[in-house]
Tab-separated table of C-alpha atoms in Angstrom:
chain	number	residue	atom	x	y	z
A	1	UNK	CA	0.000	0.000	0.000
A	2	UNK	CA	1.211	3.508	-0.771
A	3	UNK	CA	0.266	6.767	0.910
A	4	UNK	CA	1.198	10.340	0.055
A	5	UNK	CA	1.590	13.379	2.283
A	6	UNK	CA	3.356	16.713	2.378
A	7	UNK	CA	4.610	16.251	5.924
A	8	UNK	CA	5.433	13.060	7.787
A	9	UNK	CA	5.872	13.036	11.570
A	10	UNK	CA	7.415	9.940	13.125
A	11	UNK	CA	6.581	9.803	16.826
A	12	UNK	CA	3.705	11.126	18.939
A	13	UNK	CA	5.403	12.435	22.075
A	14	UNK	CA	5.675	16.061	23.150
A	15	UNK	CA	7.851	17.042	20.159
A	16	UNK	CA	5.760	15.173	17.611
A	17	UNK	CA	2.494	16.552	18.949
A	18	UNK	CA	3.643	20.179	18.973
A	19	UNK	CA	5.024	19.795	15.469
A	20	UNK	CA	1.629	18.477	14.408
A	21	UNK	CA	-0.120	21.481	15.957
A	22	UNK	CA	2.220	23.779	14.035
A	23	UNK	CA	1.348	21.919	10.834
A	24	UNK	CA	-2.340	21.369	11.553
A	25	UNK	CA	-3.502	23.203	8.421
A	26	UNK	CA	-1.191	21.174	6.170
A	27	UNK	CA	-1.432	17.629	4.851
A	28	UNK	CA	0.174	15.540	7.597
A	29	UNK	CA	0.587	11.879	8.440
A	30	UNK	CA	1.805	10.956	11.917
A	31	UNK	CA	3.105	7.433	12.505
A	32	UNK	CA	3.577	6.257	16.074
A	33	UNK	CA	4.479	2.992	17.752
A	34	UNK	CA	2.152	3.971	20.600
A	35	UNK	CA	-1.392	2.655	20.487
A	36	UNK	CA	-2.860	5.893	21.793
A	37	UNK	CA	-3.261	9.379	20.403
A	38	UNK	CA	-0.650	11.881	21.708
A	39	UNK	CA	-0.585	12.314	25.485
A	40	UNK	CA	1.491	14.091	28.108
A	41	UNK	CA	4.127	12.108	30.026
A	42	UNK	CA	4.995	14.158	33.180
A	43	UNK	CA	1.720	13.230	34.957
A	44	UNK	CA	2.599	9.535	34.612
A	45	UNK	CA	5.087	9.735	37.481
A	46	UNK	CA	3.057	12.197	39.513
A	47	UNK	CA	-0.637	13.145	39.433
A	48	UNK	CA	-1.872	10.295	37.251
A	49	UNK	CA	0.096	7.670	39.164
A	50	UNK	CA	-1.376	8.986	42.421
A	51	UNK	CA	-4.920	8.976	41.009
A	52	UNK	CA	-5.290	12.748	41.294
A	53	UNK	CA	-6.259	13.170	37.642
A	54	UNK	CA	-8.217	10.845	35.394
A	55	UNK	CA	-6.907	8.978	32.370
A	56	UNK	CA	-8.691	11.149	29.845
A	57	UNK	CA	-7.066	14.348	31.080
A	58	UNK	CA	-3.516	13.393	30.091
A	59	UNK	CA	-4.326	13.395	26.370
A	60	UNK	CA	-3.394	16.581	24.532
A	61	UNK	CA	-6.530	16.411	22.391
A	62	UNK	CA	-9.679	14.341	22.229
A	63	UNK	CA	-9.886	11.778	19.366
A	64	UNK	CA	-12.254	13.882	17.261
A	65	UNK	CA	-9.551	16.542	16.908
A	66	UNK	CA	-7.714	14.077	14.654
A	67	UNK	CA	-10.600	12.129	13.137
A	68	UNK	CA	-12.627	15.128	11.985
A	69	UNK	CA	-9.756	16.546	9.923
A	70	UNK	CA	-9.304	15.217	6.416
A	71	UNK	CA	-5.792	16.676	6.195
A	72	UNK	CA	-4.462	14.841	9.285
A	73	UNK	CA	-4.019	11.093	9.495
A	74	UNK	CA	-2.679	9.277	12.572
A	75	UNK	CA	-1.328	5.757	12.151
A	76	UNK	CA	-1.162	4.124	15.578
A	77	UNK	CA	0.697	1.061	16.842
A	78	UNK	CA	2.969	1.046	13.792
A	79	UNK	CA	6.713	1.475	13.271
A	80	UNK	CA	8.642	3.230	10.537
A	81	UNK	CA	11.406	0.776	9.691
A	82	UNK	CA	13.579	2.999	7.510
A	83	UNK	CA	13.552	5.990	5.203
A	84	UNK	CA	14.748	6.092	1.623
A	85	UNK	CA	16.163	9.580	1.931
A	86	UNK	CA	16.742	10.119	-1.799
A	87	UNK	CA	13.269	9.055	-2.858
A	88	UNK	CA	11.644	10.466	0.296
A	89	UNK	CA	9.855	7.258	1.118
A	90	UNK	CA	9.200	5.818	4.575
A	91	UNK	CA	8.771	2.064	4.890
A	92	UNK	CA	6.405	0.899	7.645
A	93	UNK	CA	6.493	-2.483	9.351
A	94	UNK	CA	3.074	-3.368	7.888
A	95	UNK	CA	4.395	-2.979	4.340
A	96	UNK	CA	2.980	0.477	3.733
A	97	UNK	CA	5.173	3.032	1.962
A	98	UNK	CA	4.588	6.721	2.673
A	99	UNK	CA	5.819	9.268	0.147
A	100	UNK	CA	6.522	12.688	1.670
A	101	UNK	CA	8.024	16.071	0.912
A	102	UNK	CA	9.467	16.649	4.380
A	103	UNK	CA	9.707	14.477	7.458
A	104	UNK	CA	10.331	14.863	11.173
A	105	UNK	CA	11.882	12.148	13.326
A	106	UNK	CA	10.611	12.591	16.887
A	107	UNK	CA	11.010	9.053	18.174
A	108	UNK	CA	12.181	9.940	21.690
A	109	UNK	CA	13.748	7.174	23.714
A	110	UNK	CA	13.041	3.925	25.511
A	111	UNK	CA	13.936	2.864	29.063
A	112	UNK	CA	17.462	1.597	29.515
A	113	UNK	CA	17.498	-2.063	30.551
A	114	UNK	CA	19.843	-3.426	33.205
A	115	UNK	CA	19.837	-7.003	31.821
A	116	UNK	CA	20.202	-8.573	35.257
A	117	UNK	CA	19.189	-11.976	36.551
A	118	UNK	CA	15.497	-12.005	37.413
A	119	UNK	CA	14.654	-8.861	35.473
A	120	UNK	CA	11.905	-10.751	33.633
A	121	UNK	CA	9.963	-11.484	36.855
A	122	UNK	CA	6.473	-10.132	37.327
A	123	UNK	CA	6.297	-6.970	39.394
A	124	UNK	CA	9.324	-5.344	37.791
A	125	UNK	CA	8.362	-2.182	35.958
A	126	UNK	CA	9.666	0.533	33.680
A	127	UNK	CA	7.870	3.861	33.260
A	128	UNK	CA	7.721	5.503	29.870
A	129	UNK	CA	4.260	4.918	28.402
A	130	UNK	CA	0.662	5.179	29.534
A	131	UNK	CA	0.422	1.398	29.641
A	132	UNK	CA	3.556	1.293	31.821
A	133	UNK	CA	1.890	3.622	34.301
A	134	UNK	CA	-1.397	1.711	34.272
A	135	UNK	CA	0.521	-1.456	35.061
A	136	UNK	CA	2.345	0.247	37.936
A	137	UNK	CA	-0.934	1.630	39.300
A	138	UNK	CA	-2.305	-1.908	39.620
A	139	UNK	CA	0.335	-2.839	42.192
A	140	UNK	CA	-1.132	-3.331	45.666
A	141	UNK	CA	2.070	-4.120	47.568
A	142	UNK	CA	3.342	-1.977	50.423
A	143	UNK	CA	7.093	-2.227	49.834
A	144	UNK	CA	8.751	-0.989	46.667
A	145	UNK	CA	12.320	-0.682	45.471
A	146	UNK	CA	13.276	1.912	42.870
A	147	UNK	CA	16.521	1.479	40.979
A	148	UNK	CA	17.772	4.869	39.839
A	149	UNK	CA	17.887	8.257	41.535
A	150	UNK	CA	17.160	10.391	38.489
A	151	UNK	CA	14.008	12.363	37.690
A	152	UNK	CA	11.630	9.448	37.142
A	153	UNK	CA	12.922	7.480	40.112
A	154	UNK	CA	12.665	10.414	42.514
A	155	UNK	CA	9.240	11.517	41.276
A	156	UNK	CA	7.851	7.989	41.574
A	157	UNK	CA	9.406	7.625	45.037
A	158	UNK	CA	7.497	10.735	46.077
A	159	UNK	CA	4.237	9.465	44.573
A	160	UNK	CA	4.482	5.969	46.052
A	161	UNK	CA	5.321	7.334	49.498
A	162	UNK	CA	2.290	9.604	49.329
A	163	UNK	CA	0.246	6.488	48.498
A	164	UNK	CA	1.499	4.764	51.640
A	165	UNK	CA	4.115	2.534	50.017
A	166	UNK	CA	7.396	2.045	51.882
A	167	UNK	CA	9.942	3.012	49.233
A	168	UNK	CA	13.684	2.507	48.913
A	169	UNK	CA	15.719	4.205	46.192
A	170	UNK	CA	18.990	2.593	45.095
A	171	UNK	CA	21.447	4.787	43.190
A	172	UNK	CA	24.783	3.614	41.838
A	173	UNK	CA	26.312	7.112	42.015
A	174	UNK	CA	27.313	8.946	45.231
A	175	UNK	CA	24.205	11.137	45.237
A	176	UNK	CA	20.793	11.399	43.600
A	177	UNK	CA	20.007	13.666	40.635
A	178	UNK	CA	23.722	13.575	39.855
A	179	UNK	CA	23.313	14.756	36.251
A	180	UNK	CA	21.110	17.659	37.257
A	181	UNK	CA	22.251	19.164	40.569
A	182	UNK	CA	25.457	19.322	42.554
A	183	UNK	CA	26.001	17.441	45.791
A	184	UNK	CA	24.886	20.134	48.251
A	185	UNK	CA	21.452	20.459	46.616
A	186	UNK	CA	21.192	16.694	46.223
A	187	UNK	CA	21.864	16.103	49.920
A	188	UNK	CA	19.182	18.585	50.903
A	189	UNK	CA	16.632	16.929	48.603
A	190	UNK	CA	17.632	13.523	49.963
A	191	UNK	CA	17.185	14.716	53.550
A	192	UNK	CA	13.783	16.137	52.672
A	193	UNK	CA	12.749	12.787	51.202
A	194	UNK	CA	14.086	10.891	54.206
A	195	UNK	CA	12.021	13.160	56.458
A	196	UNK	CA	8.993	11.984	54.475
A	197	UNK	CA	9.895	8.308	54.860
A	198	UNK	CA	11.933	7.439	51.746
A	199	UNK	CA	15.067	5.307	52.265
A	200	UNK	CA	18.181	5.706	50.098
A	201	UNK	CA	21.044	3.353	49.334
A	202	UNK	CA	23.800	5.210	47.461
A	203	UNK	CA	27.023	4.088	45.795
A	204	UNK	CA	25.407	0.713	45.251
A	205	UNK	CA	24.447	-1.237	42.157
A	206	UNK	CA	21.974	-4.091	41.701
A	207	UNK	CA	23.100	-7.702	41.457
A	208	UNK	CA	19.812	-9.538	40.863
A	209	UNK	CA	16.087	-9.791	41.417
A	210	UNK	CA	14.758	-12.818	43.278
A	211	UNK	CA	11.317	-14.412	43.223
A	212	UNK	CA	9.166	-17.314	42.062
A	213	UNK	CA	7.452	-15.928	38.957
A	214	UNK	CA	7.082	-12.624	40.823
A	215	UNK	CA	9.797	-10.496	42.394
A	216	UNK	CA	9.964	-10.485	46.182
A	217	UNK	CA	13.558	-9.420	46.854
A	218	UNK	CA	16.217	-7.174	45.361
A	219	UNK	CA	19.882	-7.985	45.986
A	220	UNK	CA	22.533	-5.268	45.712
A	221	UNK	CA	26.107	-5.744	44.544
A	222	UNK	CA	27.224	-5.051	48.103
A	223	UNK	CA	25.181	-7.940	49.436
A	224	UNK	CA	22.131	-6.126	50.817
A	225	UNK	CA	18.816	-7.962	50.388
A	226	UNK	CA	15.679	-5.831	50.290
A	227	UNK	CA	12.069	-6.978	50.422
A	228	UNK	CA	10.148	-5.817	47.375
A	229	UNK	CA	6.497	-6.358	46.520
A	230	UNK	CA	7.348	-4.648	43.246
A	231	UNK	CA	10.211	-2.677	41.730
A	232	UNK	CA	10.760	0.128	39.239
A	233	UNK	CA	13.869	0.355	37.070
A	234	UNK	CA	14.522	3.988	36.182
A	235	UNK	CA	18.109	4.280	34.972
A	236	UNK	CA	17.609	6.625	32.021
A	237	UNK	CA	16.604	6.230	28.418
A	238	UNK	CA	18.223	5.063	25.212
A	239	UNK	CA	17.519	7.366	22.236
A	240	UNK	CA	15.547	5.669	19.465
A	241	UNK	CA	17.983	6.225	16.615
A	242	UNK	CA	17.368	2.992	14.682
A	243	UNK	CA	15.391	4.665	11.883
A	244	UNK	CA	18.251	7.083	11.273
A	245	UNK	CA	20.869	4.329	11.403
A	246	UNK	CA	19.030	2.204	8.842
A	247	UNK	CA	18.511	5.260	6.643
A	248	UNK	CA	22.119	6.464	6.549
A	249	UNK	CA	21.401	9.559	8.648
A	250	UNK	CA	24.230	10.748	10.906
A	251	UNK	CA	23.956	9.702	14.558
A	252	UNK	CA	26.060	10.289	17.668
A	253	UNK	CA	24.350	10.109	21.057
A	254	UNK	CA	21.091	10.734	19.247
A	255	UNK	CA	20.418	12.024	15.752
A	256	UNK	CA	22.672	14.905	14.730
A	257	UNK	CA	20.819	18.146	13.975
A	258	UNK	CA	22.070	21.418	12.517
A	259	UNK	CA	20.979	24.798	13.868
A	260	UNK	CA	17.706	24.498	11.924
A	261	UNK	CA	17.056	20.967	13.311
A	262	UNK	CA	17.654	19.425	9.895
A	263	UNK	CA	19.496	16.096	9.890
A	264	UNK	CA	22.313	15.105	7.536
A	265	UNK	CA	19.564	14.126	5.081
A	266	UNK	CA	17.935	17.006	3.210
A	267	UNK	CA	14.329	17.774	4.226
A	268	UNK	CA	14.426	15.345	7.152
A	269	UNK	CA	14.341	16.998	10.566
A	270	UNK	CA	14.648	15.840	14.154
A	271	UNK	CA	13.202	17.053	17.460
A	272	UNK	CA	12.797	16.090	21.089
A	273	UNK	CA	14.782	13.679	23.255
A	274	UNK	CA	16.385	11.960	20.269
A	275	UNK	CA	17.908	15.134	18.804
A	276	UNK	CA	21.589	15.972	19.317
A	277	UNK	CA	21.689	19.764	19.170
A	278	UNK	CA	24.312	22.464	19.501
A	279	UNK	CA	23.128	24.436	22.520
A	280	UNK	CA	24.341	28.055	22.254
A	281	UNK	CA	23.477	28.717	25.903
A	282	UNK	CA	26.308	26.421	27.067
A	283	UNK	CA	28.430	26.334	23.905
A	284	UNK	CA	28.385	22.619	23.166
A	285	UNK	CA	26.377	19.802	21.643
A	286	UNK	CA	24.046	17.790	23.797
A	287	UNK	CA	20.900	15.718	23.796
A	288	UNK	CA	18.255	17.278	26.035
A	289	UNK	CA	15.579	15.150	27.706
A	290	UNK	CA	13.347	17.948	28.982
A	291	UNK	CA	9.662	18.661	28.266
A	292	UNK	CA	10.205	22.342	27.432
A	293	UNK	CA	12.931	21.528	24.936
A	294	UNK	CA	10.767	18.879	23.269
A	295	UNK	CA	7.927	21.380	22.893
A	296	UNK	CA	10.251	24.046	21.512
A	297	UNK	CA	12.078	21.786	19.063
A	298	UNK	CA	8.843	20.247	17.811
A	299	UNK	CA	7.505	23.686	16.972
A	300	UNK	CA	10.812	24.933	15.566
A	301	UNK	CA	11.316	21.908	13.324
A	302	UNK	CA	7.801	22.292	11.946
A	303	UNK	CA	8.356	25.994	11.238
A	304	UNK	CA	11.519	25.204	9.341
A	305	UNK	CA	9.790	22.410	7.456
A	306	UNK	CA	7.344	25.097	6.341
A	307	UNK	CA	10.223	27.107	4.897
A	308	UNK	CA	11.310	29.284	7.804
A	309	UNK	CA	14.993	29.559	8.598
A	310	UNK	CA	14.892	29.924	12.365
A	311	UNK	CA	17.933	28.771	14.305
A	312	UNK	CA	17.801	26.845	17.559
A	313	UNK	CA	18.167	29.442	20.306
A	314	UNK	CA	16.569	28.201	23.502
A	315	UNK	CA	17.418	28.091	27.179
A	316	UNK	CA	16.253	24.655	28.263
A	317	UNK	CA	14.525	24.647	31.620
A	318	UNK	CA	13.366	21.817	33.865
A	319	UNK	CA	10.567	21.575	36.392
A	320	UNK	CA	9.295	18.960	38.787
A	321	UNK	CA	6.838	18.634	41.660
A	322	UNK	CA	7.761	16.304	44.513
A	323	UNK	CA	5.830	16.219	47.769
A	324	UNK	CA	5.146	19.930	48.363
A	325	UNK	CA	8.244	21.175	46.546
A	326	UNK	CA	8.133	22.888	43.173
A	327	UNK	CA	11.572	22.628	41.587
A	328	UNK	CA	12.763	24.570	38.563
A	329	UNK	CA	16.150	24.802	36.922
A	330	UNK	CA	17.659	26.536	33.931
A	331	UNK	CA	20.979	26.638	32.150
A	332	UNK	CA	24.090	24.719	33.144
A	333	UNK	CA	24.230	23.754	36.825
A	334	UNK	CA	27.324	21.560	36.653
A	335	UNK	CA	30.059	23.718	35.072
A	336	UNK	CA	30.714	26.577	37.519
A	337	UNK	CA	33.411	28.103	39.695
A	338	UNK	CA	31.192	29.890	42.201
A	339	UNK	CA	27.640	29.765	43.510
A	340	UNK	CA	25.346	32.101	45.432
A	341	UNK	CA	22.425	30.974	47.583
A	342	UNK	CA	19.402	33.244	47.590
A	343	UNK	CA	16.707	32.414	50.159
A	344	UNK	CA	16.312	29.758	52.825
A	345	UNK	CA	18.518	26.735	52.096
A	346	UNK	CA	17.135	24.344	54.712
A	347	UNK	CA	15.379	20.993	54.981
A	348	UNK	CA	12.762	22.384	57.362
A	349	UNK	CA	11.414	25.037	55.013
A	350	UNK	CA	13.211	24.913	51.651
A	351	UNK	CA	12.675	28.096	49.676
A	352	UNK	CA	15.826	29.020	47.814
A	353	UNK	CA	17.644	29.596	44.572
A	354	UNK	CA	21.187	28.324	44.052
A	355	UNK	CA	22.705	30.510	41.324
A	356	UNK	CA	25.786	29.148	39.555
A	357	UNK	CA	28.426	31.429	38.020
A	358	UNK	CA	31.547	30.966	35.966
A	359	UNK	CA	33.906	33.826	35.256
A	360	UNK	CA	31.408	36.255	36.753
A	361	UNK	CA	28.606	35.179	34.382
A	362	UNK	CA	25.470	33.347	35.503
A	363	UNK	CA	25.457	29.862	33.975
A	364	UNK	CA	22.406	28.302	35.630
A	365	UNK	CA	20.254	27.897	38.718
A	366	UNK	CA	18.294	25.379	40.776
A	367	UNK	CA	15.264	26.858	42.522
A	368	UNK	CA	12.794	25.432	45.014
A	369	UNK	CA	9.454	27.142	45.672
A	370	UNK	CA	10.506	30.420	44.041
A	371	UNK	CA	8.482	33.059	42.188
A	372	UNK	CA	8.191	33.006	38.417
A	373	UNK	CA	9.423	36.597	38.144
A	374	UNK	CA	12.739	35.685	39.751
A	375	UNK	CA	13.219	32.673	37.463
A	376	UNK	CA	12.299	34.693	34.388
A	377	UNK	CA	14.880	37.334	35.309
A	378	UNK	CA	17.560	34.666	35.776
A	379	UNK	CA	16.720	33.114	32.418
A	380	UNK	CA	17.273	36.479	30.739
A	381	UNK	CA	20.564	36.982	32.577
A	382	UNK	CA	21.804	33.568	31.458
A	383	UNK	CA	20.865	34.229	27.839
A	384	UNK	CA	22.374	37.724	27.784
A	385	UNK	CA	25.587	36.533	29.548
A	386	UNK	CA	25.723	39.689	31.666
A	387	UNK	CA	28.815	40.029	33.876
A	388	UNK	CA	27.543	40.154	37.466
A	389	UNK	CA	30.952	40.059	39.170
A	390	UNK	CA	30.219	43.273	41.043
A	391	UNK	CA	26.544	42.454	41.719
A	392	UNK	CA	26.814	39.400	43.956
A	393	UNK	CA	25.286	41.204	46.913
A	394	UNK	CA	22.179	41.891	44.853
A	395	UNK	CA	22.042	38.277	43.716
A	396	UNK	CA	21.984	37.122	47.329
A	397	UNK	CA	19.596	39.796	48.636
A	398	UNK	CA	16.001	38.620	48.234
A	399	UNK	CA	14.791	42.207	48.268
A	400	UNK	CA	16.746	43.065	45.128
A	401	UNK	CA	15.056	42.977	41.741
A	402	UNK	CA	17.100	40.622	39.556
A	403	UNK	CA	15.529	41.984	36.404
A	404	UNK	CA	17.475	45.229	36.946
A	405	UNK	CA	20.869	43.502	36.973
A	406	UNK	CA	20.924	43.360	33.168
A	407	UNK	CA	20.463	47.116	32.831
């Protein structure tokens, strides 16, 4: 079977959906391996997992948004196997061939597997899709082990604890959130979690899972044995680059994109978690696994597919809600030579902003329970690369207006 379209979108995550919205008046086919129409992922580890919002509310649009439009076709539960980049043809796993003028690869990533003994036992979960979350929600046990102290692991630890589940987080690195915050912030977050009942085992890997058909124990490399009614493995994602590899498109820790999000193949673009982008805010290439970046790159890729020539120029920011903490971060929080703490840096009542500088220039920040105006001002300071060497007192003083530091 052959199909024809002006624009092909491969993937239905945040990037794919926002590209589709940008192209909603064009002839578009979206192909996704998911069996559901596009939905939002952040609630899966938080509100939806805790039962605070219903299943229907996580979908970006209701089905009739797609079905009532003759110019938009969504092909669910189907994979694009490869792209003939010269002929502009996409081969699907059901034998269909889609001819297109321009295409967007927004395939995201999949959970990284540990490949340990017992990993196939019932009760061991990953969390990436709606079905993954529904499966996790069905667990009735009261003791859980989470492997991985990154975003998903920490958010799920918060949610399970709030649901009355005794939760232990095991992290192979010396501290949690090690790719996102430095040790002093990590220790404070850890202490806050411990105050709420979460247990941590750090500097420790997993040896095996034990159980008869279903997991009941987790054994660490150091010899600790933990009871587990169920477990979650949350050790990051692997970018889904297979389509690009099979199609001769350049890859390196994701799919390589130029400043317009075009790949090494003409008229084929990339967006979201799978895209390897030069980030002008930190001066190097990286692959960014953040919601805001996926939204931005989905829109930007679609604009450029429509003939714009807009360069990637975005300060990626992160947000999370755990227990009663609202956490936001922007810029680079790992490469710094000095930091300034603004606010109350304490476990009892955390309300602070850790501002990171290098060479007198603000590089990034990690903020807990701070006002939007303050974060917006910091974002502008990071982008403008203003020298604040002689303004450190103002940075620390909560009464000072940070928006005036760029003047």
